[in-house]
Coordinates of C-alpha atoms and ligand atoms in Angstrom, one line a residue:
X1 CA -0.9 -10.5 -22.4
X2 CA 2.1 -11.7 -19.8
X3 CA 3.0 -9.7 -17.0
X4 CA 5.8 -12.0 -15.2
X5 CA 8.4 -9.9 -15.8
X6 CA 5.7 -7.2 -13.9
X7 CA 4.8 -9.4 -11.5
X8 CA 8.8 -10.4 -10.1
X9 CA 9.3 -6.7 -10.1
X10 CA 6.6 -5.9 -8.3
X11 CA 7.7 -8.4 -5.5
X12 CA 11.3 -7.0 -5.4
X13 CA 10.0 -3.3 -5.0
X14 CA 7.6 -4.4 -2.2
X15 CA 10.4 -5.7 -0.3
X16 CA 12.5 -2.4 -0.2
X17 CA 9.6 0.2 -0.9
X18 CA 6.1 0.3 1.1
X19 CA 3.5 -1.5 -1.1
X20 CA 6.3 -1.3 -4.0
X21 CA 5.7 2.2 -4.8
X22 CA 6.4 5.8 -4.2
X23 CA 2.6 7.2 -4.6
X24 CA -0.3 4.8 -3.4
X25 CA -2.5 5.4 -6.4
X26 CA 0.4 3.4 -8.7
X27 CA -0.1 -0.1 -6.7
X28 CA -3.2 -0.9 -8.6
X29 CA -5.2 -1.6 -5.0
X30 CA -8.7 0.2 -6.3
X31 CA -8.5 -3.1 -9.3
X32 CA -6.3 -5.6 -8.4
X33 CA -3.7 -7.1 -10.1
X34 CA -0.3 -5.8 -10.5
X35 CA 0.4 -2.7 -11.8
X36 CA 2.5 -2.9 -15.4
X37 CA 6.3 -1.6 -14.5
X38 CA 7.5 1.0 -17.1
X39 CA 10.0 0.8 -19.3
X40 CA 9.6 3.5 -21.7
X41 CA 7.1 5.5 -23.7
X42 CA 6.6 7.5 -26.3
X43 CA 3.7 9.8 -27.9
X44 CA 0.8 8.4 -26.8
X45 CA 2.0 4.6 -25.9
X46 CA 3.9 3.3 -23.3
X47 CA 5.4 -0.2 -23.2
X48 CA 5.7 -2.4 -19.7
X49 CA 8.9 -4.1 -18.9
X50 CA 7.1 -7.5 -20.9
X51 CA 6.9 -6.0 -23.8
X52 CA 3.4 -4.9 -23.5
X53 CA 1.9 -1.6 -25.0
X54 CA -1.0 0.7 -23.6
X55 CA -2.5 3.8 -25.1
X56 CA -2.1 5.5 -22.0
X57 CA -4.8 8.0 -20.7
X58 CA -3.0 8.8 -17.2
X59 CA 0.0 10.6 -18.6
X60 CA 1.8 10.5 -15.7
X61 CA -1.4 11.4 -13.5
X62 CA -1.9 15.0 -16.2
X63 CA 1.3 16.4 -16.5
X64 CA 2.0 15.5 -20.1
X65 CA -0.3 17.4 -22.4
X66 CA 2.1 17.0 -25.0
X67 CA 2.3 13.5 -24.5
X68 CA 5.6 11.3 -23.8
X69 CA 8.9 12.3 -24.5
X70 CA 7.9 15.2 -26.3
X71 CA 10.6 16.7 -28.4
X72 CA 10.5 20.4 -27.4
X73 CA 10.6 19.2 -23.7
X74 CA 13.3 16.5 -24.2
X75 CA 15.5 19.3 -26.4
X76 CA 15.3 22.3 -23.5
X77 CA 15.9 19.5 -21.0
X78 CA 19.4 18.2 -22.4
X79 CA 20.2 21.8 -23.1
X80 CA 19.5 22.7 -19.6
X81 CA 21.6 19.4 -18.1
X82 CA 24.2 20.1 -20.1
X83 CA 24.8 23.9 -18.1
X84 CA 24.1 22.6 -14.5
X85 CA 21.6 20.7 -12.4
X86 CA 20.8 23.2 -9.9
X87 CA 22.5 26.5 -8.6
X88 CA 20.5 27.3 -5.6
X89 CA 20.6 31.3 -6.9
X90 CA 18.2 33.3 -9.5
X91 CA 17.9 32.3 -13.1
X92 CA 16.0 33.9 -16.2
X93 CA 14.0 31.2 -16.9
X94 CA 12.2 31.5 -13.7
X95 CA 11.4 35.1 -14.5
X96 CA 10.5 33.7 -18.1
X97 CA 8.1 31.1 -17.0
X98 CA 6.5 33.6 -14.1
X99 CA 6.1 35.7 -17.0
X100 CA 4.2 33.7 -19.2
X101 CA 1.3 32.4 -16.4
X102 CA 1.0 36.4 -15.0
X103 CA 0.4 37.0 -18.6
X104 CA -2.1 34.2 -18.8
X105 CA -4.0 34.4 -15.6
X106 CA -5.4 38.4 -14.7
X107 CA -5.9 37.3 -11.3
X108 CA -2.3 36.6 -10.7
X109 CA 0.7 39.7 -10.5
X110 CA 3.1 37.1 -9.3
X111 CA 3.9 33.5 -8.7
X112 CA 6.3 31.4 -6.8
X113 CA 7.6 28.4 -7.9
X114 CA 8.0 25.3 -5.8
X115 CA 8.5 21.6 -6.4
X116 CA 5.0 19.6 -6.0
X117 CA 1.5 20.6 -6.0
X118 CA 1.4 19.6 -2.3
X119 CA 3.5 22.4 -1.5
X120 CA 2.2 24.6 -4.0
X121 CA -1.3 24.5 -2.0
X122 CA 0.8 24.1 1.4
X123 CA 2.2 27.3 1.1
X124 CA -1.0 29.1 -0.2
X125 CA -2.7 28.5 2.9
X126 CA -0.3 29.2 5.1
X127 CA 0.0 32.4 2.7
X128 CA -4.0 32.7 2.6
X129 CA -3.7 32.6 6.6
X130 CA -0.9 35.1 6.6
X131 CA -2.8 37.7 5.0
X132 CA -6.1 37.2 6.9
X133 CA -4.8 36.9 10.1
X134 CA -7.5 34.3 10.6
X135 CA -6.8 30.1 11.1
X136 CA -10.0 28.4 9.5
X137 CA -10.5 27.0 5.9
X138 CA -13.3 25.2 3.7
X139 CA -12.4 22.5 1.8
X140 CA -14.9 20.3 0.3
X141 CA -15.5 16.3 0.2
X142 CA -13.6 14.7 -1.9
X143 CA -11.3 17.4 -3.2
X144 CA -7.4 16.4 -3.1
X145 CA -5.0 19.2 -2.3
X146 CA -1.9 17.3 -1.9
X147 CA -0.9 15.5 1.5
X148 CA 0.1 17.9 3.7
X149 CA -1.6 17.5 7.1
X150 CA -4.4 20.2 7.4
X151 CA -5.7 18.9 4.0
X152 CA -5.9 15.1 4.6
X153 CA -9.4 15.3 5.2
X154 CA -11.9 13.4 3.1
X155 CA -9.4 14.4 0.2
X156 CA -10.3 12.1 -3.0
X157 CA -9.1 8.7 -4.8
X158 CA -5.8 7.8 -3.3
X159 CA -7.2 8.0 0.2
X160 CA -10.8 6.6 -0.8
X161 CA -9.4 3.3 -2.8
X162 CA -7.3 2.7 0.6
X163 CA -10.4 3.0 2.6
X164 CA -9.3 5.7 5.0
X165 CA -11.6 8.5 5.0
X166 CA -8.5 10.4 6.3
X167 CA -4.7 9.5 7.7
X168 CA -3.2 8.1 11.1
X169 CA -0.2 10.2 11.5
X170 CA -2.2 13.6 11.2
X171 CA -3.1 15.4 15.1
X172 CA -6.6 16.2 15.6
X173 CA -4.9 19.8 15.9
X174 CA -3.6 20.0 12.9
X175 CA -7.0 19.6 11.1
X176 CA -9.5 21.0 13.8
X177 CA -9.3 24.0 11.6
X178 CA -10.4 22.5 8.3
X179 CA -13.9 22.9 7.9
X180 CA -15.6 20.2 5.2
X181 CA -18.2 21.3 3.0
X182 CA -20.4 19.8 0.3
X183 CA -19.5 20.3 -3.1
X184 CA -21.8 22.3 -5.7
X185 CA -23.3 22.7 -2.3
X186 CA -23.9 26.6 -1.5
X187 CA -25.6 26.1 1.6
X188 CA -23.1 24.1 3.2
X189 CA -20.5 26.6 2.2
X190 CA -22.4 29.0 4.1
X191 CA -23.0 26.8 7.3
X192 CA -19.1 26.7 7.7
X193 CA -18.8 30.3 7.4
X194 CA -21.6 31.0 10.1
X195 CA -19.7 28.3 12.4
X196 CA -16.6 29.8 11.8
X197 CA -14.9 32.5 14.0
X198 CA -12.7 33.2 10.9
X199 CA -12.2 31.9 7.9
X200 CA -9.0 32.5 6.0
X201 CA -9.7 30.7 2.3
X202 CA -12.0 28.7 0.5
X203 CA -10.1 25.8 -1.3
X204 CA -11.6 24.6 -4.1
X205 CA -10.6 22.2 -7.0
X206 CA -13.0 24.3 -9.7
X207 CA -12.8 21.5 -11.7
X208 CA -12.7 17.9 -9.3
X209 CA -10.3 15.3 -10.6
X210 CA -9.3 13.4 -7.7
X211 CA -13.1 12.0 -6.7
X212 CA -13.7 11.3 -10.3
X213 CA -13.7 13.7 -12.7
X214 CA -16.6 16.2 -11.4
X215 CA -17.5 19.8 -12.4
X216 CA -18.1 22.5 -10.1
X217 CA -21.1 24.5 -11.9
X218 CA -20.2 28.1 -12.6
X219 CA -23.3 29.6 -10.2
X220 CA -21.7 27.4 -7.6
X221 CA -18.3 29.1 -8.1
X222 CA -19.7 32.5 -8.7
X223 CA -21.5 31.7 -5.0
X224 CA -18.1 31.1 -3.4
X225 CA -17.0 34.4 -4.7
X226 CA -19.7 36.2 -3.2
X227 CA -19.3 34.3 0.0
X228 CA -15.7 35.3 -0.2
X229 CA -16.0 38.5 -0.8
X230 CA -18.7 39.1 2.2
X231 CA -16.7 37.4 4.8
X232 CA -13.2 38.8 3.6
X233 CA -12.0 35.4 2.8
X234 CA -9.2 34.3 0.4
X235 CA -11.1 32.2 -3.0
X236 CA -8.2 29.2 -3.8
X237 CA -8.6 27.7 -7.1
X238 CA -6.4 24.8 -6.8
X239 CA -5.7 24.1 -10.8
X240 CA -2.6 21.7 -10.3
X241 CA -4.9 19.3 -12.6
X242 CA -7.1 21.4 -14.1
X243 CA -4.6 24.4 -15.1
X244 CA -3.9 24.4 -18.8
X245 CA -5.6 21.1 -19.0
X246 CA -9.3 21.9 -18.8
X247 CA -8.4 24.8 -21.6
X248 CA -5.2 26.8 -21.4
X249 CA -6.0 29.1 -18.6
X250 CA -8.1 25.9 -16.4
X251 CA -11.2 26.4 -14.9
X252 CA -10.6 29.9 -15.5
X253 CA -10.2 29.8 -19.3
X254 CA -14.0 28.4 -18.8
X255 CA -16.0 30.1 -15.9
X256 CA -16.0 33.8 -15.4
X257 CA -15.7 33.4 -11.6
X258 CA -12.1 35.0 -10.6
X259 CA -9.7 33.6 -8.1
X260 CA -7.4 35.3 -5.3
X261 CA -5.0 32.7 -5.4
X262 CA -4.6 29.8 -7.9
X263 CA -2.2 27.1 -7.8
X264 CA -1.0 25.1 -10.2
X265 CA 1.3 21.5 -10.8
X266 CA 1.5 18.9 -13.1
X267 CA 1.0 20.1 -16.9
X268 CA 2.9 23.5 -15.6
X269 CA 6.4 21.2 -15.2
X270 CA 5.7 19.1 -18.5
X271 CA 6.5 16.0 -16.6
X272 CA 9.4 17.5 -14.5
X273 CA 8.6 18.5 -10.7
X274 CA 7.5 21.6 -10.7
X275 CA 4.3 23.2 -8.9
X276 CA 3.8 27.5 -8.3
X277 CA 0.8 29.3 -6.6
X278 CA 0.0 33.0 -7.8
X279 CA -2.3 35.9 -6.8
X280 CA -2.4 39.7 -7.1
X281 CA 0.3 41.5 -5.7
X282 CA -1.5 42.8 -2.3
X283 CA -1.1 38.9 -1.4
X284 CA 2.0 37.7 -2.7
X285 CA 3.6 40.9 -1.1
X286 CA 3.4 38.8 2.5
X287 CA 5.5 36.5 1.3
X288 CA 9.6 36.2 2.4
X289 CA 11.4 37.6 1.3
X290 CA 9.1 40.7 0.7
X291 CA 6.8 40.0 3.7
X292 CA 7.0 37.5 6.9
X293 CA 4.9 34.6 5.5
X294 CA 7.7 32.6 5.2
X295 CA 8.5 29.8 2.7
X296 CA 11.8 28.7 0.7
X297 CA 13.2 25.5 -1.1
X298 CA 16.5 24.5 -1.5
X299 CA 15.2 23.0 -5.4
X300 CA 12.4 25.6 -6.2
X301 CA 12.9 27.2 -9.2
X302 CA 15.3 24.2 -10.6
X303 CA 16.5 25.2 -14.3
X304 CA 16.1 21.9 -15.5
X305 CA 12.7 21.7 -14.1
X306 CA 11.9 25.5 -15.1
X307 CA 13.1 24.7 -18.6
X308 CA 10.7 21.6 -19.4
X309 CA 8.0 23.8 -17.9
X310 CA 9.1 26.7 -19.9
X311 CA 9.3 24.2 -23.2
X312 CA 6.1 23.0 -22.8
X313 CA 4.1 26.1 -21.9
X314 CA 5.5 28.0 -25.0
X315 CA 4.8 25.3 -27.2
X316 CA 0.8 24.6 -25.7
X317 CA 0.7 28.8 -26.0
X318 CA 1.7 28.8 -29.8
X319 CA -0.7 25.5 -30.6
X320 CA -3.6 27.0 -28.6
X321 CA -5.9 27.7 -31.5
X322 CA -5.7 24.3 -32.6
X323 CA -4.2 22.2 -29.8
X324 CA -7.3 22.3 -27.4
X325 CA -9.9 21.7 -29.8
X326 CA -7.9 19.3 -31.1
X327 CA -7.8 17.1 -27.4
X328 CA -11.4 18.2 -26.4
X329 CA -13.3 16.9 -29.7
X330 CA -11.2 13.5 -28.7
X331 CA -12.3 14.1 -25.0
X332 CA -15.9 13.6 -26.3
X333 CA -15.5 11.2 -29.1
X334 CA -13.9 8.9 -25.9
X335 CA -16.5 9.3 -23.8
X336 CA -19.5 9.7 -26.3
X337 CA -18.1 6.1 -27.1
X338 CA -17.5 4.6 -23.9
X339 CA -21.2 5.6 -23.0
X340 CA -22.3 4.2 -26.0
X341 CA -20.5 0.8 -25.6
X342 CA -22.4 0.5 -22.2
X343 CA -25.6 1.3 -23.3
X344 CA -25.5 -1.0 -25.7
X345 CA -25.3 -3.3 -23.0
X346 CA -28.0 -1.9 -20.6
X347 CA -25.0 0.0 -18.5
X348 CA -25.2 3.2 -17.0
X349 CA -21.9 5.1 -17.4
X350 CA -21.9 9.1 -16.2
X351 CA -19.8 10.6 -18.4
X352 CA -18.1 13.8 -18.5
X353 CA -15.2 16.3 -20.1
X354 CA -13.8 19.4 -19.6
X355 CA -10.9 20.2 -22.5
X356 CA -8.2 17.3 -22.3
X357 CA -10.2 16.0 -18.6
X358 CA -12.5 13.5 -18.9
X359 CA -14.2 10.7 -16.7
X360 CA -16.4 8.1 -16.4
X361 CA -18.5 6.8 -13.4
X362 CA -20.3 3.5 -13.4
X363 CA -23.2 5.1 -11.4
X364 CA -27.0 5.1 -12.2
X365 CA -27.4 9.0 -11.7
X366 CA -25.5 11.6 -12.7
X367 CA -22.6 12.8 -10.3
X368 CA -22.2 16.0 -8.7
X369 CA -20.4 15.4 -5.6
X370 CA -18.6 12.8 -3.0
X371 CA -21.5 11.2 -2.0
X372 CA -22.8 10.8 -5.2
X373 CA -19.4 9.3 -6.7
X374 CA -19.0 6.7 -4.0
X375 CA -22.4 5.5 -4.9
X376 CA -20.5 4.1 -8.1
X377 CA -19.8 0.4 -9.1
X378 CA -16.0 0.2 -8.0
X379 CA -16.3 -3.6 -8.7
X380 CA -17.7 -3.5 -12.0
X381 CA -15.1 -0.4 -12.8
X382 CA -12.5 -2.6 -11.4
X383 CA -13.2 -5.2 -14.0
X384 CA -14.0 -2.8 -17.1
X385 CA -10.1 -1.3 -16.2
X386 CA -8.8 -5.1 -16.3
X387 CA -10.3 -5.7 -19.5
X388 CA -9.1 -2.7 -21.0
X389 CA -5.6 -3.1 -19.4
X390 CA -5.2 -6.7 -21.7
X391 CA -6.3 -5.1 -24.8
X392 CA -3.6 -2.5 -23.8
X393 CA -5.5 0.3 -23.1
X394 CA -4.4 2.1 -20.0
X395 CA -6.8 3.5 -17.7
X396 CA -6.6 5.5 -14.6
X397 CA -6.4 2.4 -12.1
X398 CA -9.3 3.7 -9.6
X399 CA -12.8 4.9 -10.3
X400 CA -12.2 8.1 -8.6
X401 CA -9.4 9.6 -10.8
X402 CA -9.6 11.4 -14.1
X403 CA -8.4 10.9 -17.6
X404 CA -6.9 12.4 -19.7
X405 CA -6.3 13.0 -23.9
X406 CA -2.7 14.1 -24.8
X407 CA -1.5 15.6 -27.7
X408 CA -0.2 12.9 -30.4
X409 CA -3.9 10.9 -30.0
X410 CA -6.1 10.7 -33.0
X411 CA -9.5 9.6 -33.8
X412 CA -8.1 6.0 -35.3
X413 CA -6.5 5.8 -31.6
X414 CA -10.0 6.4 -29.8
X415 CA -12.0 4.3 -32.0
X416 CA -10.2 1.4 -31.4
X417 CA -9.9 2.0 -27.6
X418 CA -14.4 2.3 -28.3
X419 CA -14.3 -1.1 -30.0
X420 CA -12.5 -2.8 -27.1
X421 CA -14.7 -1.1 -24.6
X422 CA -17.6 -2.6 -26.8
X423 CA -15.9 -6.2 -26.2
X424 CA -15.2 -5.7 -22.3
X425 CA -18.7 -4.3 -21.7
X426 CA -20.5 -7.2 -22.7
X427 CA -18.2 -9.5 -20.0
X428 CA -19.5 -6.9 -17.1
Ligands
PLP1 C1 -2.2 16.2 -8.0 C2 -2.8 17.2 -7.2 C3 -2.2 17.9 -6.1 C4 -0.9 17.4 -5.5 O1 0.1 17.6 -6.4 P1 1.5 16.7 -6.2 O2 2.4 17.2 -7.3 O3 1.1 15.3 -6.4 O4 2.0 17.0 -4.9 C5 -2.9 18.9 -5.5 N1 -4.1 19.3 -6.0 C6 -4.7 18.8 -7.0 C7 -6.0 19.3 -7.5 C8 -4.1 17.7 -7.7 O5 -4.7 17.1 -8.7

């Protein structure tokens, strides 16, 4: 496999754009190498700017359950275009798309939409803080909730490859009231609370992506609710990955555990930017205009935007019954195989699914949180993705992101990405 035409574009971007790209995760630093520039894709494939092709588990990073260049998304899309980019005023599909997730989702009355998941979980903390009155919140090691300041702590993959436990540029101020707990960790939950004069919200991401794909275990969620509910505190489910990826309604479509607030990204554009938060109607009621919490965007709501998302919700809702057993008995076919092709080479591989989610940890135990993730073998995964990469099988590029199964996969597609793993296990 040739990447020159990669490689001379890579050089060019990294003249005019820091480290060539526009998110860090993209620059290939947690494996080396230089990272395939896109030309197009289609279905389950794209193909590099040489000509290569990968099946391509990243899908954008989640958002494309559906897969590339899905037809239903591409046809609301042009329709939109052709009526008008953006009209900074109210538009039924905003009220259509709300619509849908308050029907999906009993926790949430009503959403707003903005334009990433960073400010989707921005604004529900500052929303969260609104409400309570109070300053403090939880997060836990190794959750990513988007870079806004307060949440740059210990937060996950990007910052972990990079080797900063958390960013220059952020005041001790600004995160002196983030308090870092342990996740599937009850006890250290409650430490923060008894330290804390006040604590406004509990963040969590119910089902981890961003340290590796790691579950949060439903007595530890149902815990956080009860902690919650005895210290008045505001429960965040932060299901920009997980939402209508780990099963149509998230973490929630799963556990029994229910949210005050939930946000939401990715899958919920279908590959446009697009990100909301939600909660019951005591809650969004502080927010401007109907309260003083105030937050606003000149692009929220865009139509073209709200129409992909719309698209692509609708058709996932229709397909339900088939679609998501569909991508999770190819979830565990991948990593049933992957496991098996490392075993077969005396290799421990921790592997692990939730729906269209999965992940893979070259780690001797079994991985539950932070700590237990960075224990893995980033050198050996770093090798395994290189492998894979020239037999054109495109893998998150760091061993602290997820995967993910979109919807145009089949089995003949998964076994043949098992028999290459077979081949680049035994070079390990
Ligand atoms: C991706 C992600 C974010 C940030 O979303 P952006 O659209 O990249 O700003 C926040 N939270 C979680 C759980 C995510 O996976």
């Amino acid at each position: 496999m040739q990447f020159t035409n990669s490689i001379q574009a890579f050089e060019a971007a990294q003249k005019v754009i820091p480290g060539g790209v526009d998110s860090p995760v993209r620059a290939f630093g947690g494996v080396g190498g230089t990272p395939p520039f896109i030309k197009e894709a289609k279905g389950a494939f794209m193909t590099d700017i040489d000509g290569n092709t990968y099946i391509d588990f990243v899908q954008s990073w989640g958002p494309l359950i559906l897969g590339h260049a899905s037809e239903v998304i591409e046809t609301a899309v042009i329709e939109a275009v052709k009526k008008g980019l953006s009209f900074g005023a109210p538009t039924e599909v905003e009220t259509q798309l709300a619509s849908l997730i308050c029907g999906l989702f009993p926790a949430i009355d009503k959403v707003r939409f903005v334009s990433s998941g960073t400010e989707a979980v921005m604004s529900a903390i500052r929303l969260a803080r609104g409400f309570t009155g109070r300053s403090d919140i939880i997060k836990f090691e190794g959750c990513y909730h988007g870079h806004s300041d307060a949440l740059l702590v210990k937060a996950g993959s990007g910052l972990m490859t990079f080797g900063n436990p958390s960013s220059p540029g952020v005041p001790e101020g600004t995160t002196k009231h983030t308090l870092l707990a342990r996740y599937n960790d009850l006890e250290s939950v409650k430490a923060c609370f008894e330290a804390s004069s006040g604590v406004a919200c509990v963040i969590i991401e119910p089902i981890a992506g961003n340290m590796g794909f790691v579950p949060a275990t439903a007595a530890f969620l149902e815990g956080l609710r009860t902690l919650c509910d005895e210290y008045g505190a505001v429960l965040i489910f932060d299901e920009v990955m997980s939402g209508f990826r780990a099963s149509l309604k998230g973490a929630q479509g799963i556990v029994n555990t229910r949210p005050d607030m939930v946000t939401f990204g990715k899958v919920i554009g279908g590959g446009m930017p697009v990100g909301a938060f939600g909660a019951r109607a005591e809650i969004m009621a502080m927010l401007s205009p109907e309260g003083p919490v105030y937050q606003a965007g000149t692009l929220s709501g865009n139509p073209i935007a709200m129409s992909a998302g719309l698209a692509s919700l609708k058709e996932i809702i229709s397909k339900e019954a088939q679609l998501y057993p569909h991508l999770e008995a190819l979830a565990v076919r991948l990593t049933q195989g992957l496991e098996a092709a490392a075993k077969a080479q005396g290799i421990s591989l921790q592997v692990g699914h939730r729906g269209s989610m999965f992940g893979f940890f070259f780690n001797e135990a079994p991985v539950a949180n932070f700590d237990e993730a960075l224990r893995s073998d980033t050198k050996r995964f770093a090798a395994f993705h290189r492998g894979m990469l020239e037999r054109g099988v495109y893998f998150a590029c760091s061993q602290f992101e997820a995967g993910f199964i979109c919807e145009p996969m089949n089995e003949a597609m998964i076994d043949s990405v098992i028999a290459y793993a077979h081949e680049v296990m035994k070079t390990l």
